[in-house]
JSON list of C-alpha atoms in Angstrom, two decimals:
[
{"chain": "Q", "resi": 1, "resn": "UNK", "atom": "CA", "xyz": [26.24, -35.81, 15.64]},
{"chain": "Q", "resi": 2, "resn": "UNK", "atom": "CA", "xyz": [25.14, -37.99, 12.71]},
{"chain": "Q", "resi": 3, "resn": "UNK", "atom": "CA", "xyz": [22.11, -35.77, 12.05]},
{"chain": "Q", "resi": 4, "resn": "UNK", "atom": "CA", "xyz": [24.33, -32.71, 11.86]},
{"chain": "Q", "resi": 5, "resn": "UNK", "atom": "CA", "xyz": [26.70, -34.53, 9.50]},
{"chain": "Q", "resi": 6, "resn": "UNK", "atom": "CA", "xyz": [23.82, -35.60, 7.23]},
{"chain": "Q", "resi": 7, "resn": "UNK", "atom": "CA", "xyz": [22.44, -32.05, 7.23]},
{"chain": "Q", "resi": 8, "resn": "UNK", "atom": "CA", "xyz": [25.84, -30.63, 6.28]},
{"chain": "Q", "resi": 9, "resn": "UNK", "atom": "CA", "xyz": [26.18, -33.24, 3.51]},
{"chain": "Q", "resi": 10, "resn": "UNK", "atom": "CA", "xyz": [22.78, -32.37, 2.01]},
{"chain": "Q", "resi": 11, "resn": "UNK", "atom": "CA", "xyz": [23.50, -28.63, 2.27]},
{"chain": "Q", "resi": 12, "resn": "UNK", "atom": "CA", "xyz": [26.81, -29.19, 0.45]},
{"chain": "Q", "resi": 13, "resn": "UNK", "atom": "CA", "xyz": [25.12, -31.38, -2.17]},
{"chain": "Q", "resi": 14, "resn": "UNK", "atom": "CA", "xyz": [22.35, -28.83, -2.78]},
{"chain": "Q", "resi": 15, "resn": "UNK", "atom": "CA", "xyz": [24.91, -26.01, -3.02]},
{"chain": "Q", "resi": 16, "resn": "UNK", "atom": "CA", "xyz": [26.83, -27.96, -5.68]},
{"chain": "Q", "resi": 17, "resn": "UNK", "atom": "CA", "xyz": [23.60, -28.70, -7.60]},
{"chain": "Q", "resi": 18, "resn": "UNK", "atom": "CA", "xyz": [22.55, -25.02, -7.42]},
{"chain": "Q", "resi": 19, "resn": "UNK", "atom": "CA", "xyz": [25.97, -23.90, -8.70]},
{"chain": "Q", "resi": 20, "resn": "UNK", "atom": "CA", "xyz": [25.72, -26.30, -11.66]},
{"chain": "Q", "resi": 21, "resn": "UNK", "atom": "CA", "xyz": [22.19, -25.09, -12.47]},
{"chain": "Q", "resi": 22, "resn": "UNK", "atom": "CA", "xyz": [23.34, -21.45, -12.31]},
{"chain": "Q", "resi": 23, "resn": "UNK", "atom": "CA", "xyz": [26.24, -22.20, -14.67]},
{"chain": "Q", "resi": 24, "resn": "UNK", "atom": "CA", "xyz": [23.90, -23.93, -17.11]},
{"chain": "Q", "resi": 25, "resn": "UNK", "atom": "CA", "xyz": [21.38, -21.08, -16.98]},
{"chain": "Q", "resi": 26, "resn": "UNK", "atom": "CA", "xyz": [23.97, -18.30, -17.18]},
{"chain": "Q", "resi": 27, "resn": "UNK", "atom": "CA", "xyz": [23.72, -17.82, -20.99]},
{"chain": "Q", "resi": 28, "resn": "UNK", "atom": "CA", "xyz": [19.91, -17.76, -20.84]},
{"chain": "Q", "resi": 29, "resn": "UNK", "atom": "CA", "xyz": [20.00, -15.28, -17.98]},
{"chain": "Q", "resi": 30, "resn": "UNK", "atom": "CA", "xyz": [22.39, -13.00, -19.87]},
{"chain": "Q", "resi": 31, "resn": "UNK", "atom": "CA", "xyz": [20.22, -13.24, -22.98]},
{"chain": "Q", "resi": 32, "resn": "UNK", "atom": "CA", "xyz": [17.06, -12.24, -21.12]},
{"chain": "Q", "resi": 33, "resn": "UNK", "atom": "CA", "xyz": [18.79, -9.39, -19.31]},
{"chain": "Q", "resi": 34, "resn": "UNK", "atom": "CA", "xyz": [20.07, -7.94, -22.59]},
{"chain": "Q", "resi": 35, "resn": "UNK", "atom": "CA", "xyz": [16.93, -8.50, -24.67]},
{"chain": "Q", "resi": 36, "resn": "UNK", "atom": "CA", "xyz": [14.33, -7.03, -22.30]},
{"chain": "Q", "resi": 37, "resn": "UNK", "atom": "CA", "xyz": [14.53, -3.37, -21.28]},
{"chain": "Q", "resi": 38, "resn": "UNK", "atom": "CA", "xyz": [15.06, -2.15, -17.74]},
{"chain": "Q", "resi": 39, "resn": "UNK", "atom": "CA", "xyz": [11.61, -1.41, -16.36]},
{"chain": "Q", "resi": 40, "resn": "UNK", "atom": "CA", "xyz": [12.82, 0.39, -13.24]},
{"chain": "Q", "resi": 41, "resn": "UNK", "atom": "CA", "xyz": [13.48, 3.61, -15.17]},
{"chain": "Q", "resi": 42, "resn": "UNK", "atom": "CA", "xyz": [10.00, 3.43, -16.73]},
{"chain": "Q", "resi": 43, "resn": "UNK", "atom": "CA", "xyz": [8.39, 2.86, -13.33]},
{"chain": "Q", "resi": 44, "resn": "UNK", "atom": "CA", "xyz": [10.31, 5.80, -11.86]},
{"chain": "Q", "resi": 45, "resn": "UNK", "atom": "CA", "xyz": [9.11, 8.10, -14.64]},
{"chain": "Q", "resi": 46, "resn": "UNK", "atom": "CA", "xyz": [5.50, 6.98, -14.12]},
{"chain": "Q", "resi": 47, "resn": "UNK", "atom": "CA", "xyz": [5.85, 7.50, -10.38]},
{"chain": "Q", "resi": 48, "resn": "UNK", "atom": "CA", "xyz": [7.28, 11.00, -10.81]},
{"chain": "Q", "resi": 49, "resn": "UNK", "atom": "CA", "xyz": [4.51, 11.87, -13.29]},
{"chain": "Q", "resi": 50, "resn": "UNK", "atom": "CA", "xyz": [1.83, 10.75, -10.84]},
{"chain": "Q", "resi": 51, "resn": "UNK", "atom": "CA", "xyz": [3.51, 12.72, -8.06]},
{"chain": "Q", "resi": 52, "resn": "UNK", "atom": "CA", "xyz": [3.52, 15.88, -10.18]},
{"chain": "Q", "resi": 53, "resn": "UNK", "atom": "CA", "xyz": [-0.12, 15.34, -11.19]},
{"chain": "Q", "resi": 54, "resn": "UNK", "atom": "CA", "xyz": [-1.24, 14.74, -7.61]},
{"chain": "Q", "resi": 55, "resn": "UNK", "atom": "CA", "xyz": [0.70, 17.71, -6.22]},
{"chain": "Q", "resi": 56, "resn": "UNK", "atom": "CA", "xyz": [-0.90, 20.02, -8.77]},
{"chain": "Q", "resi": 57, "resn": "UNK", "atom": "CA", "xyz": [-4.40, 18.65, -8.03]},
{"chain": "Q", "resi": 58, "resn": "UNK", "atom": "CA", "xyz": [-4.12, 18.53, -4.25]},
{"chain": "Q", "resi": 59, "resn": "UNK", "atom": "CA", "xyz": [-5.30, 22.13, -3.90]},
{"chain": "Q", "resi": 60, "resn": "UNK", "atom": "CA", "xyz": [-8.51, 21.22, -5.78]},
{"chain": "Q", "resi": 61, "resn": "UNK", "atom": "CA", "xyz": [-9.16, 18.30, -3.45]},
{"chain": "Q", "resi": 62, "resn": "UNK", "atom": "CA", "xyz": [-8.57, 20.49, -0.42]},
{"chain": "Q", "resi": 63, "resn": "UNK", "atom": "CA", "xyz": [-11.33, 22.86, -1.57]},
{"chain": "Q", "resi": 64, "resn": "UNK", "atom": "CA", "xyz": [-13.93, 20.14, -0.94]},
{"chain": "Q", "resi": 65, "resn": "UNK", "atom": "CA", "xyz": [-14.96, 20.07, 2.72]},
{"chain": "Q", "resi": 66, "resn": "UNK", "atom": "CA", "xyz": [-13.76, 17.02, 4.69]},
{"chain": "Q", "resi": 67, "resn": "UNK", "atom": "CA", "xyz": [-17.29, 15.78, 5.46]},
{"chain": "Q", "resi": 68, "resn": "UNK", "atom": "CA", "xyz": [-18.23, 15.84, 1.77]},
{"chain": "Q", "resi": 69, "resn": "UNK", "atom": "CA", "xyz": [-15.01, 13.99, 0.87]},
{"chain": "Q", "resi": 70, "resn": "UNK", "atom": "CA", "xyz": [-15.78, 11.27, 3.42]},
{"chain": "Q", "resi": 71, "resn": "UNK", "atom": "CA", "xyz": [-19.33, 10.89, 2.14]},
{"chain": "Q", "resi": 72, "resn": "UNK", "atom": "CA", "xyz": [-18.14, 10.70, -1.47]},
{"chain": "Q", "resi": 73, "resn": "UNK", "atom": "CA", "xyz": [-15.56, 8.06, -0.57]},
{"chain": "Q", "resi": 74, "resn": "UNK", "atom": "CA", "xyz": [-18.23, 6.12, 1.33]},
{"chain": "Q", "resi": 75, "resn": "UNK", "atom": "CA", "xyz": [-20.63, 6.25, -1.63]},
{"chain": "Q", "resi": 76, "resn": "UNK", "atom": "CA", "xyz": [-17.88, 5.25, -4.06]},
{"chain": "Q", "resi": 77, "resn": "UNK", "atom": "CA", "xyz": [-16.91, 2.31, -1.83]},
{"chain": "Q", "resi": 78, "resn": "UNK", "atom": "CA", "xyz": [-20.52, 1.09, -1.67]},
{"chain": "Q", "resi": 79, "resn": "UNK", "atom": "CA", "xyz": [-20.97, 1.43, -5.43]},
{"chain": "Q", "resi": 80, "resn": "UNK", "atom": "CA", "xyz": [-17.73, -0.40, -6.13]},
{"chain": "Q", "resi": 81, "resn": "UNK", "atom": "CA", "xyz": [-18.56, -3.22, -3.72]},
{"chain": "Q", "resi": 82, "resn": "UNK", "atom": "CA", "xyz": [-22.06, -3.58, -5.22]},
{"chain": "Q", "resi": 83, "resn": "UNK", "atom": "CA", "xyz": [-20.55, -3.83, -8.69]},
{"chain": "Q", "resi": 84, "resn": "UNK", "atom": "CA", "xyz": [-18.05, -6.45, -7.53]},
{"chain": "Q", "resi": 85, "resn": "UNK", "atom": "CA", "xyz": [-20.78, -8.48, -5.80]},
{"chain": "Q", "resi": 86, "resn": "UNK", "atom": "CA", "xyz": [-23.06, -8.35, -8.85]},
{"chain": "Q", "resi": 87, "resn": "UNK", "atom": "CA", "xyz": [-20.28, -9.40, -11.23]},
{"chain": "Q", "resi": 88, "resn": "UNK", "atom": "CA", "xyz": [-19.11, -12.24, -8.99]},
{"chain": "Q", "resi": 89, "resn": "UNK", "atom": "CA", "xyz": [-22.68, -13.48, -8.52]},
{"chain": "Q", "resi": 90, "resn": "UNK", "atom": "CA", "xyz": [-23.28, -13.36, -12.26]},
{"chain": "Q", "resi": 91, "resn": "UNK", "atom": "CA", "xyz": [-20.05, -15.26, -12.98]},
{"chain": "Q", "resi": 92, "resn": "UNK", "atom": "CA", "xyz": [-20.82, -17.81, -10.28]},
{"chain": "Q", "resi": 93, "resn": "UNK", "atom": "CA", "xyz": [-24.24, -18.43, -11.83]},
{"chain": "Q", "resi": 94, "resn": "UNK", "atom": "CA", "xyz": [-22.64, -18.88, -15.25]},
{"chain": "Q", "resi": 95, "resn": "UNK", "atom": "CA", "xyz": [-20.10, -21.35, -13.89]},
{"chain": "Q", "resi": 96, "resn": "UNK", "atom": "CA", "xyz": [-22.88, -23.25, -12.11]},
{"chain": "Q", "resi": 97, "resn": "UNK", "atom": "CA", "xyz": [-24.90, -23.48, -15.34]},
{"chain": "Q", "resi": 98, "resn": "UNK", "atom": "CA", "xyz": [-21.85, -24.75, -17.21]},
{"chain": "Q", "resi": 99, "resn": "UNK", "atom": "CA", "xyz": [-21.21, -27.36, -14.54]},
{"chain": "Q", "resi": 100, "resn": "UNK", "atom": "CA", "xyz": [-24.84, -28.44, -14.67]},
{"chain": "Q", "resi": 101, "resn": "UNK", "atom": "CA", "xyz": [-24.61, -28.88, -18.45]},
{"chain": "Q", "resi": 102, "resn": "UNK", "atom": "CA", "xyz": [-21.43, -30.98, -18.18]},
{"chain": "Q", "resi": 103, "resn": "UNK", "atom": "CA", "xyz": [-23.14, -33.51, -15.89]},
{"chain": "Q", "resi": 104, "resn": "UNK", "atom": "CA", "xyz": [-20.11, -34.93, -14.11]},
{"chain": "Q", "resi": 105, "resn": "UNK", "atom": "CA", "xyz": [-22.34, -36.90, -11.77]}
]
């Protein structure tokens, strides 16, 4: 009974605090909404452009036999993973050298 009453009190208190914060931030929120453009229309135009480009190129992809496509995707995946491993190893070595030069210990 007391736990439920305390929970209701804190919920009420937090609701009041949130309402005050929203009222304080209302002018800033309106300013940001009016200053920055709506990106949803831009994203929709990019999405429709990619859809048109892919639909016009899908016939070219279908010319390649499925086995060749799978092999090309496999090769591309291996090349991409090798590049990522080499770059991460190189960056890890650089960070290690920097830490060795700082001599924290």
